[in-house]
Short mmCIF file of C-alpha atoms in Angstrom, two decimals:
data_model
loop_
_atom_site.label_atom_id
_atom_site.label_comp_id
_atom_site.label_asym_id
_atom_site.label_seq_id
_atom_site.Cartn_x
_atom_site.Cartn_y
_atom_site.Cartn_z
CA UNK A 673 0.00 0.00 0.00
CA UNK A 674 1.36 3.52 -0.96
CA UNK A 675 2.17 5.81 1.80
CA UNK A 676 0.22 9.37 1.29
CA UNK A 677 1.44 12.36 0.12
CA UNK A 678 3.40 14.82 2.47
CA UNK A 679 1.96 18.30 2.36
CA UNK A 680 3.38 21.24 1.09
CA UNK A 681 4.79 23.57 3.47
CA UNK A 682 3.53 27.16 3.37
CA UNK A 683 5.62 29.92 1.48
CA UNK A 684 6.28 33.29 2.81
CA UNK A 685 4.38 36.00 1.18
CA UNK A 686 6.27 38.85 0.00
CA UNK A 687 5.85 41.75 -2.76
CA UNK A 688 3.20 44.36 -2.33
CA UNK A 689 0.28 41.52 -1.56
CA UNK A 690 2.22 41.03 1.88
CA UNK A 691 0.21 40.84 4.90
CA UNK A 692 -0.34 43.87 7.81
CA UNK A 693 -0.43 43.85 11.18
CA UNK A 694 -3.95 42.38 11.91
CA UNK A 695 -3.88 39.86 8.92
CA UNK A 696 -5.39 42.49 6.16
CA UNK A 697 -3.81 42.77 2.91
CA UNK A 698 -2.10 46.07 2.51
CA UNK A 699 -3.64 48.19 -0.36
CA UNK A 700 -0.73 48.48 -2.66
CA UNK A 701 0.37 52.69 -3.89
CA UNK A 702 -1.59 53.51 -7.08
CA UNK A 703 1.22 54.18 -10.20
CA UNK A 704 0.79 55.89 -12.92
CA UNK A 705 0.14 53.06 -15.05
CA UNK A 706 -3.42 52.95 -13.02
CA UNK A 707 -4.49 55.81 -13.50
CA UNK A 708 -7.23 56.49 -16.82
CA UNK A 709 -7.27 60.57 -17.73
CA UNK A 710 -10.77 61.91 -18.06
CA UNK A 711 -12.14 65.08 -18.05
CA UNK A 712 -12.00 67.64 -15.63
CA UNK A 713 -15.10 67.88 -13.50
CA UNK A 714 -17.11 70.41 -12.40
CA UNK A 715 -16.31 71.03 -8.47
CA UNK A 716 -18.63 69.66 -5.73
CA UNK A 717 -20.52 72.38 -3.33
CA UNK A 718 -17.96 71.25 -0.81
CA UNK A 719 -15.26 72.35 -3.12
CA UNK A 720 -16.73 75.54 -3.62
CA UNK A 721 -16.70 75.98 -0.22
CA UNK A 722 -12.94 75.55 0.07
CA UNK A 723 -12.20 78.05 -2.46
CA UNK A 724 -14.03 80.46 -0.74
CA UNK A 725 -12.49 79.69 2.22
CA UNK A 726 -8.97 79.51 0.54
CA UNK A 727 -10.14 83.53 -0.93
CA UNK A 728 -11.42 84.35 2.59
CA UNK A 729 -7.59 83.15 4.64
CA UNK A 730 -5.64 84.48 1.94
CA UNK A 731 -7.38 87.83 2.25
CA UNK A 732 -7.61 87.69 5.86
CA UNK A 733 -3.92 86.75 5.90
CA UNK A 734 -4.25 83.60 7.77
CA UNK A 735 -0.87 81.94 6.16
CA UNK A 736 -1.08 79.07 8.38
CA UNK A 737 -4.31 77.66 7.32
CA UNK A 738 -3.84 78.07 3.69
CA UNK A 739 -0.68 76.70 3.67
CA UNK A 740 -1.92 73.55 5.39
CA UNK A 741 -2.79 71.64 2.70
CA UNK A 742 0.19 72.38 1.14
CA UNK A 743 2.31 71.10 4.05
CA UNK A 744 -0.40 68.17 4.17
CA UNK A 745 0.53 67.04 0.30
CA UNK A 746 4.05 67.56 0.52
CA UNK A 747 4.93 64.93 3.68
CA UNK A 748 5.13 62.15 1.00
CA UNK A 749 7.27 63.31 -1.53
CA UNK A 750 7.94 59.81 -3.44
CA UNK A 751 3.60 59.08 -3.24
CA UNK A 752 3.88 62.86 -5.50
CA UNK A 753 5.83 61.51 -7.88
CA UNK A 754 4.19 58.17 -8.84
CA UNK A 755 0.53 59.31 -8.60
CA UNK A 756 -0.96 61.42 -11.60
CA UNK A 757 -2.01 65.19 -10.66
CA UNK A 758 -5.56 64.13 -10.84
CA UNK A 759 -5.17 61.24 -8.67
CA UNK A 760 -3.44 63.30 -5.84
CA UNK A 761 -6.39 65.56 -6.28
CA UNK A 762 -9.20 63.13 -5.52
CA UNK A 763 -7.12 61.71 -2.78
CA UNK A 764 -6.40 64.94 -1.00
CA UNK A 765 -9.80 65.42 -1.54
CA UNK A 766 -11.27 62.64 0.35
CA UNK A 767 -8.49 62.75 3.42
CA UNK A 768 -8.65 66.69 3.44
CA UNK A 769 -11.34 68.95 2.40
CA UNK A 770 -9.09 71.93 2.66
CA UNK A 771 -6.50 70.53 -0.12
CA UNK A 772 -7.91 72.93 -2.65
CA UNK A 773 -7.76 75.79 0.10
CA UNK A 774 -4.84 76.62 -2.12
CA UNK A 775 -4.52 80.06 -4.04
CA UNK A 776 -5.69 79.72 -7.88
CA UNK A 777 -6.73 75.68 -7.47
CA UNK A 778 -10.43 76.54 -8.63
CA UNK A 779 -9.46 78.78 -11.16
CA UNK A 780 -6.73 76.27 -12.78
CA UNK A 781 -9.56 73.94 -12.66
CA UNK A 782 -12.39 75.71 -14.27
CA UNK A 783 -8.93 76.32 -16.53
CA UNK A 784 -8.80 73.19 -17.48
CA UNK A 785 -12.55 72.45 -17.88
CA UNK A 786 -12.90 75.42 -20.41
CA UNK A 787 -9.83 74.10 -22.66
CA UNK A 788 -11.62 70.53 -22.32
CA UNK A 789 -14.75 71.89 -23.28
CA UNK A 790 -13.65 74.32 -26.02
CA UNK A 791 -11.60 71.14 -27.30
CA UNK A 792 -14.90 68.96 -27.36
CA UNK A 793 -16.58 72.09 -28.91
CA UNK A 794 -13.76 72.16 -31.51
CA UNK A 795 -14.27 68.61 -32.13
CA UNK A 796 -17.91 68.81 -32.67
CA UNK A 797 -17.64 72.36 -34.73
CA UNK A 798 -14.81 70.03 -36.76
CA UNK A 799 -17.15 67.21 -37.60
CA UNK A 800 -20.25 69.34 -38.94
CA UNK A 801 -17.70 71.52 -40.84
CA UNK A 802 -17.24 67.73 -42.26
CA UNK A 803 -20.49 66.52 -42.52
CA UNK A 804 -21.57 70.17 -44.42
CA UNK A 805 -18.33 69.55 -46.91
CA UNK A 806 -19.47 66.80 -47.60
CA UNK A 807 -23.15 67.23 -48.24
CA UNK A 808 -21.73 70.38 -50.13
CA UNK A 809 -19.70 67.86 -52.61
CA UNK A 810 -23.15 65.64 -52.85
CA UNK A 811 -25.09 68.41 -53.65
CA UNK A 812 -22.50 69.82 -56.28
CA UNK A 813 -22.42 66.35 -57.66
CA UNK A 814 -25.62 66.22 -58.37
CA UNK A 815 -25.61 69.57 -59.64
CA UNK A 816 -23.34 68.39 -62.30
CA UNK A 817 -25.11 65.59 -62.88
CA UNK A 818 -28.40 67.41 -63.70
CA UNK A 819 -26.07 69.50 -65.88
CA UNK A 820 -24.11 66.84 -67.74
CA UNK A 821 -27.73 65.58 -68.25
CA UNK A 822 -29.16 68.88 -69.36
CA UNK A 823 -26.16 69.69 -72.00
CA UNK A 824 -26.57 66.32 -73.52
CA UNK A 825 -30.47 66.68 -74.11
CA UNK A 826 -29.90 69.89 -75.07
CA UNK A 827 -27.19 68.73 -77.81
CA UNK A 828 -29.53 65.80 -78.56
CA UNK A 829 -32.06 68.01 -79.44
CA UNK A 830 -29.77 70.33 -81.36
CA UNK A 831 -28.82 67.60 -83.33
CA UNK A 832 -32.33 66.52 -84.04
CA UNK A 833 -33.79 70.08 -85.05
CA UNK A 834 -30.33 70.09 -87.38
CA UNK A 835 -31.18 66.97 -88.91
CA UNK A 836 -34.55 67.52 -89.57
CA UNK A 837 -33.90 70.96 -90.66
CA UNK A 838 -31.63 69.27 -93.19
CA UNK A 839 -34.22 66.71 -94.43
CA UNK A 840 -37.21 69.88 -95.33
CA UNK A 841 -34.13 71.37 -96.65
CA UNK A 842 -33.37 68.48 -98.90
CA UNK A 843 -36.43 66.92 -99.51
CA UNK A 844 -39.50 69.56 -98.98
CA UNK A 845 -37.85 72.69 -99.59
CA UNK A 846 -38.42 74.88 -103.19
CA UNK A 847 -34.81 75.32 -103.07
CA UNK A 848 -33.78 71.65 -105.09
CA UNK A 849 -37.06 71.82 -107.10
CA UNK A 850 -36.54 70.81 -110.73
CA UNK A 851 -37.89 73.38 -113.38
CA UNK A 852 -37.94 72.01 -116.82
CA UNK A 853 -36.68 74.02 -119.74
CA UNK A 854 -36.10 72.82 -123.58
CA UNK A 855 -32.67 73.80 -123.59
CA UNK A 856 -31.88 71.34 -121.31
CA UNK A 857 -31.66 68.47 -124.19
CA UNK A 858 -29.06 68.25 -126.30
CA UNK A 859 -27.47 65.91 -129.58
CA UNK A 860 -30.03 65.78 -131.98
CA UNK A 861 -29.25 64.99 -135.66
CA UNK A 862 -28.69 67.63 -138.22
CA UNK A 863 -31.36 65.68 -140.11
CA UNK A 864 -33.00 64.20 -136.53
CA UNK A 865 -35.96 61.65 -136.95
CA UNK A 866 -36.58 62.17 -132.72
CA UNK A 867 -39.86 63.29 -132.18
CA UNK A 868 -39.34 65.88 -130.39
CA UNK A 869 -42.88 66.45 -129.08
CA UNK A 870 -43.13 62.88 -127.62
CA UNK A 871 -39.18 63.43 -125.89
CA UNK A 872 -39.98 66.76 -124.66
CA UNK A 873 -43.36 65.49 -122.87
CA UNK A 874 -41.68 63.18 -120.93
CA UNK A 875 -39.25 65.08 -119.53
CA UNK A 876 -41.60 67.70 -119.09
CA UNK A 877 -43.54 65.37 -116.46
CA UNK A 878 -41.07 65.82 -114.02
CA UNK A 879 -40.90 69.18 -113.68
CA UNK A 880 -41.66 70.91 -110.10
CA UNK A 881 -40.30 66.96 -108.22
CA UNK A 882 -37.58 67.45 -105.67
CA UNK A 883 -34.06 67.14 -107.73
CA UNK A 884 -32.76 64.70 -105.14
CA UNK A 885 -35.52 62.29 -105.23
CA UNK A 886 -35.49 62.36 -109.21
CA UNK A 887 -34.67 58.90 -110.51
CA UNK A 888 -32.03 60.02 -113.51
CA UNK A 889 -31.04 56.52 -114.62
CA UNK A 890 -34.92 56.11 -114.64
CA UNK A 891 -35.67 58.76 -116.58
CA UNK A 892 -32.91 57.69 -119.35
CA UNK A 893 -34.51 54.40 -119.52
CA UNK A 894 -37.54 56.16 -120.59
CA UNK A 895 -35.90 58.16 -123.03
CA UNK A 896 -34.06 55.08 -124.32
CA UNK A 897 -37.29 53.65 -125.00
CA UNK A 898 -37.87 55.59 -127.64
CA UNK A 899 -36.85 54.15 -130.87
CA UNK A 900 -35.38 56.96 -132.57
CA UNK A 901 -32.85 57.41 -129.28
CA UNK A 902 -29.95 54.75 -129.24
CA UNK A 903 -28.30 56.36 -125.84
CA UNK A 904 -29.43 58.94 -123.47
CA UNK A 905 -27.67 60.13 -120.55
CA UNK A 906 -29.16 62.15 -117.24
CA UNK A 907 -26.85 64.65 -115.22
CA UNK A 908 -27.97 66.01 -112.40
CA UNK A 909 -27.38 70.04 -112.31
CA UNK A 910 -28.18 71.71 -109.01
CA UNK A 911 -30.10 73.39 -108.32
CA UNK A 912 -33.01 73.31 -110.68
CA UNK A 913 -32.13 71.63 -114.16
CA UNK A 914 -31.05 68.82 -115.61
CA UNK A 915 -28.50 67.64 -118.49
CA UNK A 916 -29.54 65.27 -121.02
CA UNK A 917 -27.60 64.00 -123.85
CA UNK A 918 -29.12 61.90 -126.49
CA UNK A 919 -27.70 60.15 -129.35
CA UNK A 920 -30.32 58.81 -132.59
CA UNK A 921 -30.59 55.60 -134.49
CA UNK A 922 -29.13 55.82 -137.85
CA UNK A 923 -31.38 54.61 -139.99
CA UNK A 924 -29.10 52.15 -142.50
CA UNK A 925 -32.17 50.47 -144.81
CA UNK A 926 -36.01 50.44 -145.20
CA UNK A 927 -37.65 47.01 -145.09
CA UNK A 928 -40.28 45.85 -147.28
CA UNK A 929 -41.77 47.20 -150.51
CA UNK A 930 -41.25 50.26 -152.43
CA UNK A 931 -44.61 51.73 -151.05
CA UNK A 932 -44.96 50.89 -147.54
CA UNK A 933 -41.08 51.13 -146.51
CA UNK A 934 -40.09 51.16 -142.84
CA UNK A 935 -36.85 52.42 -141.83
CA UNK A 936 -34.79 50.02 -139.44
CA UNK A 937 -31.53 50.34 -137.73
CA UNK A 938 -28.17 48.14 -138.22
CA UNK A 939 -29.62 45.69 -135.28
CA UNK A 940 -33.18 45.59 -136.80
CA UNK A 941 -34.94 47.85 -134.93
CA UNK A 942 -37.93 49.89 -136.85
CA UNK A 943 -37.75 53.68 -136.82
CA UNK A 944 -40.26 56.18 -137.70
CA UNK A 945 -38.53 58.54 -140.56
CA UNK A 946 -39.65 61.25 -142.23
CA UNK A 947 -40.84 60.64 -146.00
CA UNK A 948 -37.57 62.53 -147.65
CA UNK A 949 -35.41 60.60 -145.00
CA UNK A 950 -37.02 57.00 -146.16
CA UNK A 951 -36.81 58.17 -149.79
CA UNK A 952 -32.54 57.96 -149.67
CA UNK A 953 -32.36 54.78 -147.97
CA UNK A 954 -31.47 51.55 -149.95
CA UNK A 955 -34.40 48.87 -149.75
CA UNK A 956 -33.81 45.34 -148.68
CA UNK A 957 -36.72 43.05 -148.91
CA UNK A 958 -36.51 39.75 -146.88
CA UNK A 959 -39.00 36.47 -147.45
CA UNK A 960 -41.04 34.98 -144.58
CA UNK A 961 -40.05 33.37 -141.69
CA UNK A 962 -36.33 35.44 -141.84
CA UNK A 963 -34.95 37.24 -138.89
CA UNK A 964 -35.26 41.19 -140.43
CA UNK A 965 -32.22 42.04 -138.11
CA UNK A 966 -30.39 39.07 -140.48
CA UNK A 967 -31.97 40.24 -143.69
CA UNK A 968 -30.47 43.78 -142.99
CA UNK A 969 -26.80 42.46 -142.22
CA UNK A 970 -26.62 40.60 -144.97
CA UNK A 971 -28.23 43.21 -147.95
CA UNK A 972 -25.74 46.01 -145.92
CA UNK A 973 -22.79 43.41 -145.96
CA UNK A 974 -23.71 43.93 -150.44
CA UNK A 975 -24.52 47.07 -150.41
CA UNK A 976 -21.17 47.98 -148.78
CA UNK A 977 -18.79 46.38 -151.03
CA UNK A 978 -20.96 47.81 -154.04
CA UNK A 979 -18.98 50.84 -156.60
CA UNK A 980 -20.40 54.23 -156.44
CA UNK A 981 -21.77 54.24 -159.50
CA UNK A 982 -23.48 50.43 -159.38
CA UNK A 983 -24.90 51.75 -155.95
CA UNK A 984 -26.58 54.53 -157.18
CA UNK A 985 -28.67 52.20 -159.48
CA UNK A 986 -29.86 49.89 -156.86
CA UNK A 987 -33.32 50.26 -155.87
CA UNK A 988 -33.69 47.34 -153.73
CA UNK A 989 -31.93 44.49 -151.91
CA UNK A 990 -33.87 41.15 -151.74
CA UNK A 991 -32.54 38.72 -148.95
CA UNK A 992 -34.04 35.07 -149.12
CA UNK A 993 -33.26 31.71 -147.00
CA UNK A 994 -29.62 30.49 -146.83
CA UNK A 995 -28.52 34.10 -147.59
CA UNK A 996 -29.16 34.21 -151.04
CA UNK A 997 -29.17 38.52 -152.33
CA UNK A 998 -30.82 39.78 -155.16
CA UNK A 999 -30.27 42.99 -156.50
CA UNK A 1000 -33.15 45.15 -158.30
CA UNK A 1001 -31.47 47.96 -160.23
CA UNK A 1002 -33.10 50.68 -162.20
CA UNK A 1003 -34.73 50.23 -165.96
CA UNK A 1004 -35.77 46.84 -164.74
CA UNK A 1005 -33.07 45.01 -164.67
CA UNK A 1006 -31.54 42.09 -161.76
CA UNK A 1007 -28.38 40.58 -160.79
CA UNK A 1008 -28.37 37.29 -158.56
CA UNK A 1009 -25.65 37.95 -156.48
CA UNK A 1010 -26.21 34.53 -154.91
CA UNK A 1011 -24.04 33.80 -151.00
CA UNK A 1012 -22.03 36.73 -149.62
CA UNK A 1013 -18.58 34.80 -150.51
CA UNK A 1014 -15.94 36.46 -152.32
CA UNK A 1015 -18.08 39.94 -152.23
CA UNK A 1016 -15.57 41.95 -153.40
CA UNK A 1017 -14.88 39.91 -156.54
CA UNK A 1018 -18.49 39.86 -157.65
CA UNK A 1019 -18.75 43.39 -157.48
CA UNK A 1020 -16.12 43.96 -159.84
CA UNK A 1021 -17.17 41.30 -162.25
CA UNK A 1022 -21.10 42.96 -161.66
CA UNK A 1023 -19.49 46.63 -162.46
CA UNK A 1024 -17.92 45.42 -166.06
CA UNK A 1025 -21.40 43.20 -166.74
CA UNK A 1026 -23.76 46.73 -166.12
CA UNK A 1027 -21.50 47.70 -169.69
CA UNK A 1028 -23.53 45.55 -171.66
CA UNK A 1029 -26.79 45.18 -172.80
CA UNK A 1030 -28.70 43.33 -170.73
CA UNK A 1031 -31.22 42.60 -168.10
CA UNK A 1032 -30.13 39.82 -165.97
CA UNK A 1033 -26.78 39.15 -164.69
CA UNK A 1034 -25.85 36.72 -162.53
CA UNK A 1035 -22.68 36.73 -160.17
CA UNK A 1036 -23.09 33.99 -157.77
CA UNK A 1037 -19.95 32.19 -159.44
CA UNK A 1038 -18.00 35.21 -160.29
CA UNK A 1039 -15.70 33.12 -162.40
CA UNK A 1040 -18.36 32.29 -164.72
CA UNK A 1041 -20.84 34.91 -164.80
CA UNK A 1042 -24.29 35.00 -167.11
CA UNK A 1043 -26.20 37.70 -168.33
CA UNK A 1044 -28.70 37.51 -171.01
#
């Protein structure tokens, strides 16, 4: 069996905890670390009382009791210099009422609650100075805010009015209005075989539109679609008029008979001549069923490599199937001029033939020609 545990002896207690006379703990001297600062405070009535009686020895003379308390605080000089001002204050308070029976004590203490109150007023004045800055920089913020906001509306709407200003300028306005005039079209032929009336008219229908709407390549179309015109061109020129340059068909051969001849261009197409126009154009007749526009290729393709004189006499240019040309020349007579091959060659031989007397001559083989 285990023996028990000796107990511990007792230790001596030392350091500021160590015991007093009957047993007590001894209070241990306050230090500075202790002590908290506050404010000053306002004296008690007691207090008041002491500085009056402090005024009334002092003016009575009555050294000895006014410098009581000073004797009184000064008997432990090392408790002076550990405790804080204020603590020495409260203490000689409580142990002796007449501790601030000293000269000036009240008024270094209303001293000190002024600067402690004028420093809490400063604080106070400090932070609504603050608080107004900065609902000064709130409201200026939103001051420039509204502004920012107001400047760009406004330019918005500047922009708008500008814009739509622009558009009744442009579009409604009298000042692009186009005003017809006849001077205005230009290239007819020396000879022309443009109606005029009929081109005029229909340039005449746009007068009083808006220049900038006005369809030009439109209105060339148009004027292209008259037979007579083989080009047209529409310039714009601001503000009120217009260019327009036409070119005519050239009317190369009539087709059909003598009586009832109808003037075509190189690529077939029928134009409406004058009388005295259709009267100087070479004939070419083509059969049934044949493309006119091939008819008139081939009788030009004779016609061209004709003489002069042996073109003068031809009254009319007969084009059947398989490109055969026949040739109807004054006083009656014909030549067969057969294919187009070797054009050239039956001209020549055609131009010695026309010498003799004769009413048909035929060239097709130009090597062995007949006429009879």
């Amino acid at each position: 069996m285990r023996a028990p545990r000796q107990p511990k002896k007792p230790r001596k207690l030392t350091g500021p905890t160590d015991r007093d006379g009957g047993g007590e703990l001894r209070r241990p001297r306050p230090s500075a670390e202790d002590y908290i600062p506050t404010a000053p405070m306002v004296p008690l009535d007691d207090e008041w009382d002491a500085d009056e009686w402090e005024a009334e020895d002092w003016a009575s003379g009555d050294w000895d009791s006014a410098e009581a308390g000073d004797s009184a605080a000064s008997e432990d000089p090392e408790a002076e210099d550990l405790e804080p001002v204020e603590m020495r204050r409260e203490r000689g308070r409580a142990e002796d009422p007449g501790a601030l029976a000293r000269p000036g004590a009240f008024s270094r203490l209303m001293q000190s609650a002024r600067a402690a109150g004028g420093e809490l007023r400063g604080r106070l004045a400090s932070r609504r100075a603050d608080e107004g800055e900065l609902d000064a920089r709130r409201v200026e913020r939103k001051r420039e805010a509204r502004r920012v906001r107001l400047r760009r509306a406004g330019l918005g709407a500047g922009v708008v009015g500008l814009l739509a200003l622009l558009a009744w300028i442009v579009l409604a306005s009298p000042l692009l209005r186009y005003q017809y005039s006849t001077d205005q079209i230009s290239g007819y032929a020396e000879t022309s075989i443009v109606n005029r009336t009929q081109l005029e008219q229909l340039v005449a229908a746009h007068d009083g539109q808006n220049l900038v709407l006005l369809d030009a390549e439109a209105l060339a179309g148009d004027i292209r679609d008259i037979p007579e015109v083989a080009s047209a061109t529409v310039t714009k020129d601001y503000r009120h008029a217009l260019s327009i340059e036409i070119t005519e068909s050239v009317p190369v051969a009539c087709l059909g008979p003598k009586d009832s001849c109808s003037a075509v261009t190189a690529d077939g197409t029928k134009l409406t001549v004058p009388p005295e126009v259709a009267a100087g154009l070479p004939r070419i007749g083509a059969s049934d069923g044949l493309d006119p526009a091939e008819a008139i290729s081939d009788g030009l393709e004779v016609l061209s490599a004709l003489d002069q004189a042996v073109l003068a006499q031809v009254t009319e240019v007969s084009v059947a199937k398989g490109n055969l040309v026949t040739l109807n020349l004054t006083e009656g007579r014909q030549v067969y001029w057969g294919s187009l091959e070797r054009g050239e060659f039956k001209a020549q031989v055609l131009a010695v033939l026309l010498s003799q007397q004769a009413s048909f001559f035929d060239v097709s083989v130009p090597d062995a020609p007949v006429s009879r």
